[in-house]
Coordinates of C-alpha atoms and ligand atoms in Angstrom, one line a residue:
X1 CA 48.8 151.5 49.5
X2 CA 51.2 153.9 51.3
X3 CA 49.5 156.9 52.9
X4 CA 50.5 160.5 53.5
X5 CA 54.2 161.4 53.1
X6 CA 55.1 161.6 56.8
X7 CA 52.5 160.6 59.2
X8 CA 53.9 160.1 62.8
X9 CA 54.3 156.4 63.5
X10 CA 51.8 154.8 65.9
X11 CA 53.2 153.8 69.3
X12 CA 54.5 150.3 70.0
X13 CA 51.6 149.7 72.3
X14 CA 49.0 150.8 69.7
X15 CA 50.6 148.6 67.1
X16 CA 50.6 145.7 69.5
X17 CA 46.8 146.0 69.7
X18 CA 46.2 145.9 65.9
X19 CA 44.1 142.7 65.5
X20 CA 46.6 141.3 62.9
X21 CA 49.5 141.9 65.3
X22 CA 47.7 140.6 68.4
X23 CA 47.1 137.3 66.6
X24 CA 50.9 136.9 66.1
X25 CA 51.3 136.6 69.8
X26 CA 49.8 133.2 69.8
X27 CA 52.4 131.9 67.4
X28 CA 55.5 133.8 68.6
X29 CA 54.7 135.0 72.1
X30 CA 54.4 138.6 73.2
X31 CA 58.0 139.6 73.8
X32 CA 59.1 138.5 70.3
X33 CA 56.2 140.4 68.8
X34 CA 57.2 143.6 70.7
X35 CA 60.8 143.2 69.6
X36 CA 59.6 142.8 66.0
X37 CA 57.4 146.0 66.2
X38 CA 60.4 147.9 67.6
X39 CA 62.7 146.6 64.8
X40 CA 60.3 147.5 62.1
X41 CA 59.7 151.0 63.5
X42 CA 63.4 151.6 63.8
X43 CA 63.9 150.6 60.2
X44 CA 61.2 153.1 59.2
X45 CA 62.7 155.9 61.3
X46 CA 66.0 155.4 59.6
X47 CA 64.4 155.9 56.2
X48 CA 62.0 158.8 57.1
X49 CA 64.3 161.4 55.7
X50 CA 64.9 159.6 52.4
X51 CA 63.4 161.5 49.4
X52 CA 60.1 160.1 48.4
X53 CA 59.7 158.1 51.6
X54 CA 56.0 157.2 52.4
X55 CA 54.8 156.3 55.8
X56 CA 53.4 152.8 55.9
X57 CA 49.7 152.1 56.5
X58 CA 48.7 150.1 59.6
X59 CA 48.1 147.1 57.4
X60 CA 51.6 147.4 55.8
X61 CA 53.2 147.7 59.3
X62 CA 51.4 144.5 60.4
X63 CA 52.6 142.6 57.3
X64 CA 56.1 143.8 57.8
X65 CA 56.1 142.7 61.5
X66 CA 54.6 139.3 60.5
X67 CA 57.3 138.9 57.8
X68 CA 60.1 139.6 60.2
X69 CA 58.8 137.2 62.8
X70 CA 58.4 134.5 60.2
X71 CA 61.8 135.0 58.7
X72 CA 63.5 134.8 62.1
X73 CA 61.6 131.6 62.9
X74 CA 62.8 130.0 59.7
X75 CA 65.8 127.6 60.1
X76 CA 68.9 128.3 58.1
X77 CA 69.4 124.6 57.6
X78 CA 67.1 123.5 54.8
X79 CA 66.3 120.5 52.7
X80 CA 67.7 120.8 49.2
X81 CA 67.7 118.6 46.0
X82 CA 71.2 117.3 45.4
X83 CA 71.3 117.2 41.6
X84 CA 75.1 117.8 41.5
X85 CA 75.8 114.2 40.5
X86 CA 78.0 113.7 43.6
X87 CA 76.1 111.2 45.8
X88 CA 78.1 111.8 49.0
X89 CA 78.4 115.6 48.7
X90 CA 80.1 116.9 51.8
X91 CA 78.7 120.4 51.5
X92 CA 75.2 118.9 51.1
X93 CA 75.4 116.7 54.2
X94 CA 76.9 113.5 52.7
X95 CA 74.5 110.6 53.6
X96 CA 70.8 110.6 53.9
X97 CA 69.9 108.3 56.7
X98 CA 67.6 105.3 56.5
X99 CA 64.2 105.4 58.1
X100 CA 65.2 102.9 60.6
X101 CA 68.3 105.0 61.6
X102 CA 66.1 108.1 61.8
X103 CA 63.4 106.5 63.9
X104 CA 66.0 105.0 66.2
X105 CA 67.7 108.4 66.6
X106 CA 64.3 110.0 67.3
X107 CA 63.6 107.5 70.1
X108 CA 67.0 108.2 71.6
X109 CA 66.4 112.0 71.6
X110 CA 62.8 111.8 72.8
X111 CA 63.0 109.2 75.5
X112 CA 65.3 108.2 78.3
X113 CA 67.4 105.3 77.1
X114 CA 70.1 102.8 78.3
X115 CA 72.9 104.8 76.7
X116 CA 75.4 103.9 79.4
X117 CA 73.4 101.6 81.5
X118 CA 73.6 97.8 81.6
X119 CA 70.1 96.5 81.6
X120 CA 71.2 93.0 82.8
X121 CA 73.2 94.1 85.9
X122 CA 71.6 97.5 86.5
X123 CA 75.2 98.9 86.7
X124 CA 77.0 101.4 84.6
X125 CA 77.4 100.5 80.9
X126 CA 79.7 101.7 78.1
X127 CA 78.0 103.6 75.3
X128 CA 80.3 102.1 72.6
X129 CA 79.3 98.6 73.6
X130 CA 75.9 99.3 72.0
X131 CA 77.5 98.9 68.5
X132 CA 80.7 97.1 69.3
X133 CA 79.4 93.6 68.7
X134 CA 77.8 94.4 65.4
X135 CA 81.0 96.2 64.2
X136 CA 83.1 93.2 65.2
X137 CA 80.6 90.9 63.3
X138 CA 80.7 93.1 60.2
X139 CA 84.5 93.7 60.0
X140 CA 86.0 90.6 61.5
X141 CA 88.0 92.8 64.0
X142 CA 88.4 91.9 67.7
X143 CA 87.1 95.2 69.1
X144 CA 85.6 98.5 68.0
X145 CA 85.0 102.0 69.3
X146 CA 83.3 105.1 67.9
X147 CA 84.2 108.9 67.9
X148 CA 82.8 112.0 66.3
X149 CA 84.2 111.6 62.8
X150 CA 87.1 109.9 61.0
X151 CA 89.4 112.9 61.4
X152 CA 88.9 112.5 65.2
X153 CA 89.5 108.7 64.8
X154 CA 92.8 109.2 63.2
X155 CA 93.8 111.9 65.8
X156 CA 92.9 109.6 68.7
X157 CA 94.6 106.6 67.3
X158 CA 97.8 108.5 66.7
X159 CA 97.7 110.2 70.1
X160 CA 97.2 106.8 71.8
X161 CA 99.7 104.7 69.8
X162 CA 102.4 107.2 68.8
X163 CA 102.5 110.1 71.3
X164 CA 106.0 111.6 71.0
X165 CA 107.1 108.8 68.8
X166 CA 107.4 108.2 65.1
X167 CA 104.9 106.9 62.5
X168 CA 106.2 105.7 59.1
X169 CA 104.0 106.7 56.0
X170 CA 104.6 106.6 52.3
X171 CA 105.1 110.0 50.6
X172 CA 102.4 109.1 48.1
X173 CA 99.8 108.9 51.0
X174 CA 100.3 112.3 52.6
X175 CA 96.8 113.3 51.6
X176 CA 94.7 116.4 52.1
X177 CA 91.0 115.7 52.4
X178 CA 88.6 118.7 51.9
X179 CA 88.0 120.9 54.9
X180 CA 91.6 121.2 56.0
X181 CA 92.2 117.6 57.1
X182 CA 95.9 117.0 56.2
X183 CA 97.7 113.9 57.4
X184 CA 100.9 115.8 58.3
X185 CA 98.9 118.4 60.3
X186 CA 96.9 115.7 62.1
X187 CA 100.2 114.0 63.1
X188 CA 101.5 117.2 64.5
X189 CA 98.3 117.7 66.5
X190 CA 98.7 114.2 67.9
X191 CA 102.3 115.0 68.9
X192 CA 103.5 112.3 66.5
X193 CA 106.6 112.6 64.3
X194 CA 105.9 111.8 60.7
X195 CA 108.6 109.8 58.9
X196 CA 107.9 110.0 55.2
X197 CA 109.3 107.2 53.1
X198 CA 109.5 106.5 49.4
X199 CA 108.6 109.1 46.7
X200 CA 105.4 110.6 45.5
X201 CA 104.9 107.9 42.9
X202 CA 107.0 104.9 44.2
X203 CA 107.4 103.3 47.6
X204 CA 109.0 99.9 48.2
X205 CA 109.1 97.5 51.1
X206 CA 112.7 98.4 51.8
X207 CA 111.7 102.1 52.3
X208 CA 109.6 101.0 55.3
X209 CA 112.3 98.6 56.6
X210 CA 114.9 101.3 56.5
X211 CA 112.8 103.9 58.3
X212 CA 112.1 101.7 61.4
X213 CA 114.1 102.6 64.4
X214 CA 114.0 102.7 68.2
X215 CA 111.4 105.6 68.2
X216 CA 109.0 104.0 65.7
X217 CA 105.6 103.5 67.2
X218 CA 103.7 102.3 64.1
X219 CA 103.6 102.0 60.3
X220 CA 100.6 103.6 58.7
X221 CA 98.7 103.5 55.4
X222 CA 96.2 106.1 54.3
X223 CA 93.8 105.4 51.5
X224 CA 94.4 107.7 48.6
X225 CA 90.8 108.7 48.7
X226 CA 90.5 111.7 46.4
X227 CA 93.2 111.3 43.8
X228 CA 95.0 108.7 41.8
X229 CA 98.6 108.4 40.7
X230 CA 99.1 106.5 37.4
X231 CA 102.1 105.8 35.2
X232 CA 105.4 104.8 36.8
X233 CA 104.1 103.9 40.2
X234 CA 104.7 101.3 42.9
X235 CA 103.1 101.0 46.2
X236 CA 103.3 98.4 48.9
X237 CA 100.2 96.4 49.7
X238 CA 98.6 96.4 53.2
X239 CA 99.4 92.7 53.5
X240 CA 103.1 93.4 52.9
X241 CA 103.3 96.5 55.2
X242 CA 101.5 94.6 57.9
X243 CA 104.1 91.8 57.6
X244 CA 107.0 94.3 57.9
X245 CA 105.3 96.0 60.9
X246 CA 104.7 92.7 62.7
X247 CA 108.3 91.5 62.0
X248 CA 109.3 94.5 64.1
X249 CA 106.5 94.0 66.7
X250 CA 104.9 97.2 65.5
X251 CA 101.2 97.8 64.7
X252 CA 99.9 98.8 61.3
X253 CA 97.4 101.7 61.3
X254 CA 95.2 102.1 58.3
X255 CA 93.0 105.1 57.6
X256 CA 90.5 104.0 55.0
X257 CA 88.5 107.2 54.8
X258 CA 85.4 105.9 53.0
X259 CA 85.9 102.2 53.9
X260 CA 82.9 100.1 53.0
X261 CA 81.4 97.2 54.9
X262 CA 80.4 95.4 51.7
X263 CA 82.2 94.9 48.4
X264 CA 80.6 97.5 46.1
X265 CA 82.3 96.0 43.1
X266 CA 79.8 93.2 43.3
X267 CA 77.2 95.8 42.3
X268 CA 79.1 97.1 39.4
X269 CA 80.5 100.0 41.3
X270 CA 84.1 101.1 41.5
X271 CA 86.2 99.0 43.9
X272 CA 86.5 100.7 47.2
X273 CA 88.4 99.2 50.2
X274 CA 86.3 96.8 52.3
X275 CA 87.0 97.1 56.0
X276 CA 86.9 93.3 56.5
X277 CA 89.6 92.8 53.8
X278 CA 91.8 95.4 55.4
X279 CA 91.5 93.7 58.8
X280 CA 92.2 90.3 57.1
X281 CA 95.4 91.8 55.5
X282 CA 96.7 92.2 59.0
X283 CA 96.0 95.8 59.9
X284 CA 95.9 96.3 63.6
X285 CA 93.8 99.4 63.7
X286 CA 91.5 100.6 60.9
X287 CA 89.6 103.9 60.9
X288 CA 86.8 104.9 58.6
X289 CA 83.8 107.4 58.3
X290 CA 80.3 106.7 59.4
X291 CA 78.8 109.0 56.8
X292 CA 80.6 107.9 53.7
X293 CA 80.0 104.5 52.0
X294 CA 78.7 103.0 55.3
X295 CA 75.6 105.2 54.8
X296 CA 75.2 106.3 58.4
X297 CA 75.6 109.4 60.5
X298 CA 78.8 111.4 60.9
X299 CA 81.1 109.3 63.0
X300 CA 84.6 107.9 63.1
X301 CA 84.8 104.1 63.5
X302 CA 87.9 102.5 64.9
X303 CA 88.2 98.7 64.7
X304 CA 91.1 96.4 65.3
X305 CA 93.1 94.4 67.9
X306 CA 91.5 94.3 71.3
X307 CA 94.6 95.4 73.3
X308 CA 95.0 98.5 71.1
X309 CA 91.3 99.4 71.0
X310 CA 91.2 99.1 74.8
X311 CA 94.1 101.6 75.1
X312 CA 92.3 103.9 72.7
X313 CA 89.1 103.7 74.7
X314 CA 91.0 104.8 77.9
X315 CA 92.7 107.8 76.3
X316 CA 91.5 111.1 77.8
X317 CA 90.8 112.4 74.3
X318 CA 88.3 109.7 73.8
X319 CA 85.9 111.4 76.2
X320 CA 86.3 114.7 74.3
X321 CA 85.6 113.0 71.0
X322 CA 82.8 110.7 71.9
X323 CA 79.5 110.6 70.0
X324 CA 76.1 111.8 71.2
X325 CA 73.2 109.5 71.7
X326 CA 71.3 110.4 68.5
X327 CA 74.4 109.6 66.5
X328 CA 75.0 106.4 68.3
X329 CA 71.3 105.4 67.8
X330 CA 71.5 106.4 64.1
X331 CA 74.6 104.4 63.7
X332 CA 73.1 101.3 65.3
X333 CA 70.0 101.7 63.1
X334 CA 72.2 101.8 60.1
X335 CA 74.4 98.9 61.0
X336 CA 71.4 96.7 61.7
X337 CA 70.5 96.9 58.0
X338 CA 73.7 95.0 57.2
X339 CA 72.3 92.0 59.0
X340 CA 69.7 91.6 56.2
X341 CA 72.0 91.8 53.2
X342 CA 69.3 91.1 50.6
X343 CA 67.4 94.3 51.7
X344 CA 70.4 96.4 52.3
X345 CA 70.5 98.3 49.0
X346 CA 66.9 99.3 49.4
X347 CA 67.1 100.3 53.0
X348 CA 70.2 102.5 53.0
X349 CA 69.7 105.6 50.7
X350 CA 73.4 106.0 50.0
X351 CA 73.7 102.5 48.6
X352 CA 70.3 102.7 46.9
X353 CA 71.3 105.9 45.1
X354 CA 74.7 104.6 44.1
X355 CA 73.2 101.4 42.6
X356 CA 70.1 103.0 41.1
X357 CA 69.6 101.5 37.7
X358 CA 70.4 103.7 34.8
X359 CA 67.1 102.8 33.1
X360 CA 65.3 104.2 36.2
X361 CA 67.1 107.5 36.0
X362 CA 66.6 107.7 32.2
X363 CA 62.8 107.1 32.6
X364 CA 62.7 109.9 35.2
X365 CA 64.6 112.2 32.9
X366 CA 62.1 111.5 30.1
X367 CA 59.2 112.3 32.4
X368 CA 60.7 115.5 33.6
X369 CA 62.0 116.8 30.3
X370 CA 58.7 118.3 29.0
X371 CA 57.9 119.8 32.4
X372 CA 61.2 121.5 32.9
X373 CA 61.3 122.6 29.3
X374 CA 57.8 124.2 29.7
X375 CA 58.8 125.9 32.9
X376 CA 61.9 127.5 31.5
X377 CA 60.3 128.7 28.3
X378 CA 61.7 129.4 24.8
X379 CA 64.9 130.9 26.0
X380 CA 66.2 127.5 27.1
X381 CA 67.0 124.3 25.3
X382 CA 66.5 121.4 27.7
X383 CA 67.9 117.9 26.8
X384 CA 68.3 114.5 28.4
X385 CA 72.0 113.9 28.4
X386 CA 74.2 111.0 29.6
X387 CA 76.5 112.2 32.3
X388 CA 78.8 110.7 35.0
X389 CA 77.9 110.7 38.7
X390 CA 80.6 110.2 41.3
X391 CA 80.5 108.7 44.7
X392 CA 82.1 111.7 46.4
X393 CA 83.5 112.3 49.8
X394 CA 86.9 111.1 49.0
X395 CA 85.9 108.0 47.0
X396 CA 87.9 107.9 43.8
X397 CA 86.8 110.9 41.7
X398 CA 88.3 109.3 38.6
X399 CA 85.9 106.4 39.0
X400 CA 82.6 107.4 37.6
X401 CA 79.1 106.0 37.5
X402 CA 76.9 106.4 34.3
X403 CA 73.9 108.6 35.0
X404 CA 71.3 110.8 33.2
X405 CA 70.8 114.5 33.5
X406 CA 68.6 117.3 32.2
X407 CA 70.9 119.9 30.6
X408 CA 69.6 123.4 30.2
X409 CA 71.3 125.6 27.6
X410 CA 70.4 129.2 26.9
X411 CA 69.3 129.8 23.3
X412 CA 70.5 133.5 23.6
X413 CA 74.1 134.7 23.3
X414 CA 74.9 135.7 26.8
X415 CA 75.6 132.1 28.0
X416 CA 77.6 132.7 31.1
X417 CA 75.4 135.2 32.8
X418 CA 72.2 133.3 31.8
X419 CA 73.5 130.1 33.3
X420 CA 74.4 131.8 36.6
X421 CA 71.0 133.4 36.7
X422 CA 69.2 130.1 36.1
X423 CA 71.3 128.3 38.7
X424 CA 70.4 131.1 41.2
X425 CA 66.7 130.8 40.3
X426 CA 66.9 127.0 41.0
X427 CA 68.6 127.7 44.3
X428 CA 65.9 130.2 45.3
X429 CA 63.1 127.6 45.0
X430 CA 61.4 126.6 48.3
X431 CA 63.4 123.4 48.2
X432 CA 66.6 124.7 46.5
X433 CA 67.8 122.7 43.5
X434 CA 71.6 122.4 43.4
X435 CA 73.0 121.5 40.0
X436 CA 76.3 122.2 38.4
X437 CA 77.4 124.3 35.5
X438 CA 79.5 122.4 32.9
X439 CA 80.0 122.7 29.1
X440 CA 77.9 125.8 28.8
X441 CA 74.9 124.1 30.4
X442 CA 73.2 123.9 33.8
X443 CA 73.4 120.1 34.5
X444 CA 70.8 118.5 36.7
X445 CA 72.0 115.0 37.4
X446 CA 68.9 113.0 38.3
X447 CA 70.6 110.1 40.1
X448 CA 69.7 111.5 43.6
X449 CA 66.2 112.8 42.8
X450 CA 63.8 110.4 44.4
X451 CA 61.0 112.8 45.4
X452 CA 59.8 113.5 41.9
X453 CA 56.5 115.1 43.0
X454 CA 58.1 117.7 45.2
X455 CA 60.5 118.6 42.4
X456 CA 57.6 119.0 39.9
X457 CA 55.4 120.8 42.3
X458 CA 57.7 123.8 42.5
X459 CA 58.5 124.1 38.8
X460 CA 55.7 126.5 38.2
X461 CA 57.4 129.1 40.5
X462 CA 60.3 128.9 38.1
X463 CA 58.0 129.6 35.2
X464 CA 56.5 132.6 37.0
X465 CA 59.9 134.1 37.7
X466 CA 62.6 132.8 35.4
X467 CA 61.4 133.5 31.9
X468 CA 59.9 136.9 32.6
Ligands
PLP1 C1 87.2 111.5 54.5 C2 88.5 111.1 55.0 C3 88.9 111.5 56.2 C4 88.1 112.4 57.1 O1 86.9 111.7 57.5 P1 85.7 112.6 58.2 O2 84.8 111.5 58.6 O3 85.2 113.5 57.2 O4 86.3 113.3 59.4 C5 90.2 111.0 56.7 N1 90.9 110.2 55.9 C6 90.6 109.8 54.7 C7 91.5 109.0 53.9 C8 89.3 110.2 54.2 O5 89.0 109.9 53.0

């Protein structure tokens, strides 16, 4: 389609009057179109001296300008299919919110709302009070507050309770969570001195007792979210550490990480700490994430004794770490689901996916098998295979949930490069499909695939590209 080797380029103004370019102004506005014309012309001028370069036709120029505008208008943040088998995948955004949470957040973003306004008195209100009552109801705590995420919650609690003083923590609980959250570093940022007690595998009540001195501000427990120690181990229960703390008039701070508001073990899932139980064991302040097992937006929840929570609310850092109105609305929309327990698992996607019946996933796998197999062609052997999903986001990775996957194995010899190539093809689909490579196969765990039709609709693109 290209024309003569080097035709002088039309002027910006002339190009702007091409019918195809003029019509772009309606979508993007004139200034962005002019910028795009200049950028496309600059790119051509740079290449003019390359051997074999052919000047573009007017039509080609128009298409290139339209492409550039469209590309620049496309968001970087995109929907993907999470077929990794990790339900709460931090890199893929952790929770998917419930419709109620999303609609409530949309309302808060679209309209004026009583974010910090008391509708009874007409006076100033407190944004946290919108969710405080329901958090108290769901956890049994005396008071509650909310910040940006659980890392912020831990930081704020330590800065309030233990500024320039000591916090006693077992060596077995000095955890690092992904994304550079390390308990010792957070302590340092909060200007708190960490007193490590016990050993990596064993800590005893007397270890806590011995560490308490005049500078002690609190005892702390951190849930060992993402690892497990087994063998010759001993740890001190929350109940016991709480008793030791209270005998010395000290508070017990517990960072639960993925604390759940319901007992997941009742649904056959691995036992995760339940916030209400931790409060009942005597913890004075408990922190946990909004976007882990709770199933809501990114937030850090702080619940506990009223006197302590009041101090936390007044700390200057609280203002810096507070949540925005869409987040608060999404959180309220999520928490309301817990008031109708019989419908909870259906309403909250996180809990729905975690408790999805295996027979359901298997039936889906059977339906998809022939379609994926046909799309990939003869170079790939596709099977339905039992696999293990995990909760993710710092819930015990050693605790696994039976699931079903489609596993794609190359029939040719060059296994490694073929797998990488296929994984790339899946990622390049309009809705990227993210699986994982394991045991010489691309594994697509189907636990989190709910939009079957959208998945199937794009398979033909794979057929057109992949097996050629
Ligand atoms: C996940 C986790 C955190 C960090 O929570 P974010 O909400 O991601 O900031 C802190 N502590 C523990 C124990 C965790 O599991």
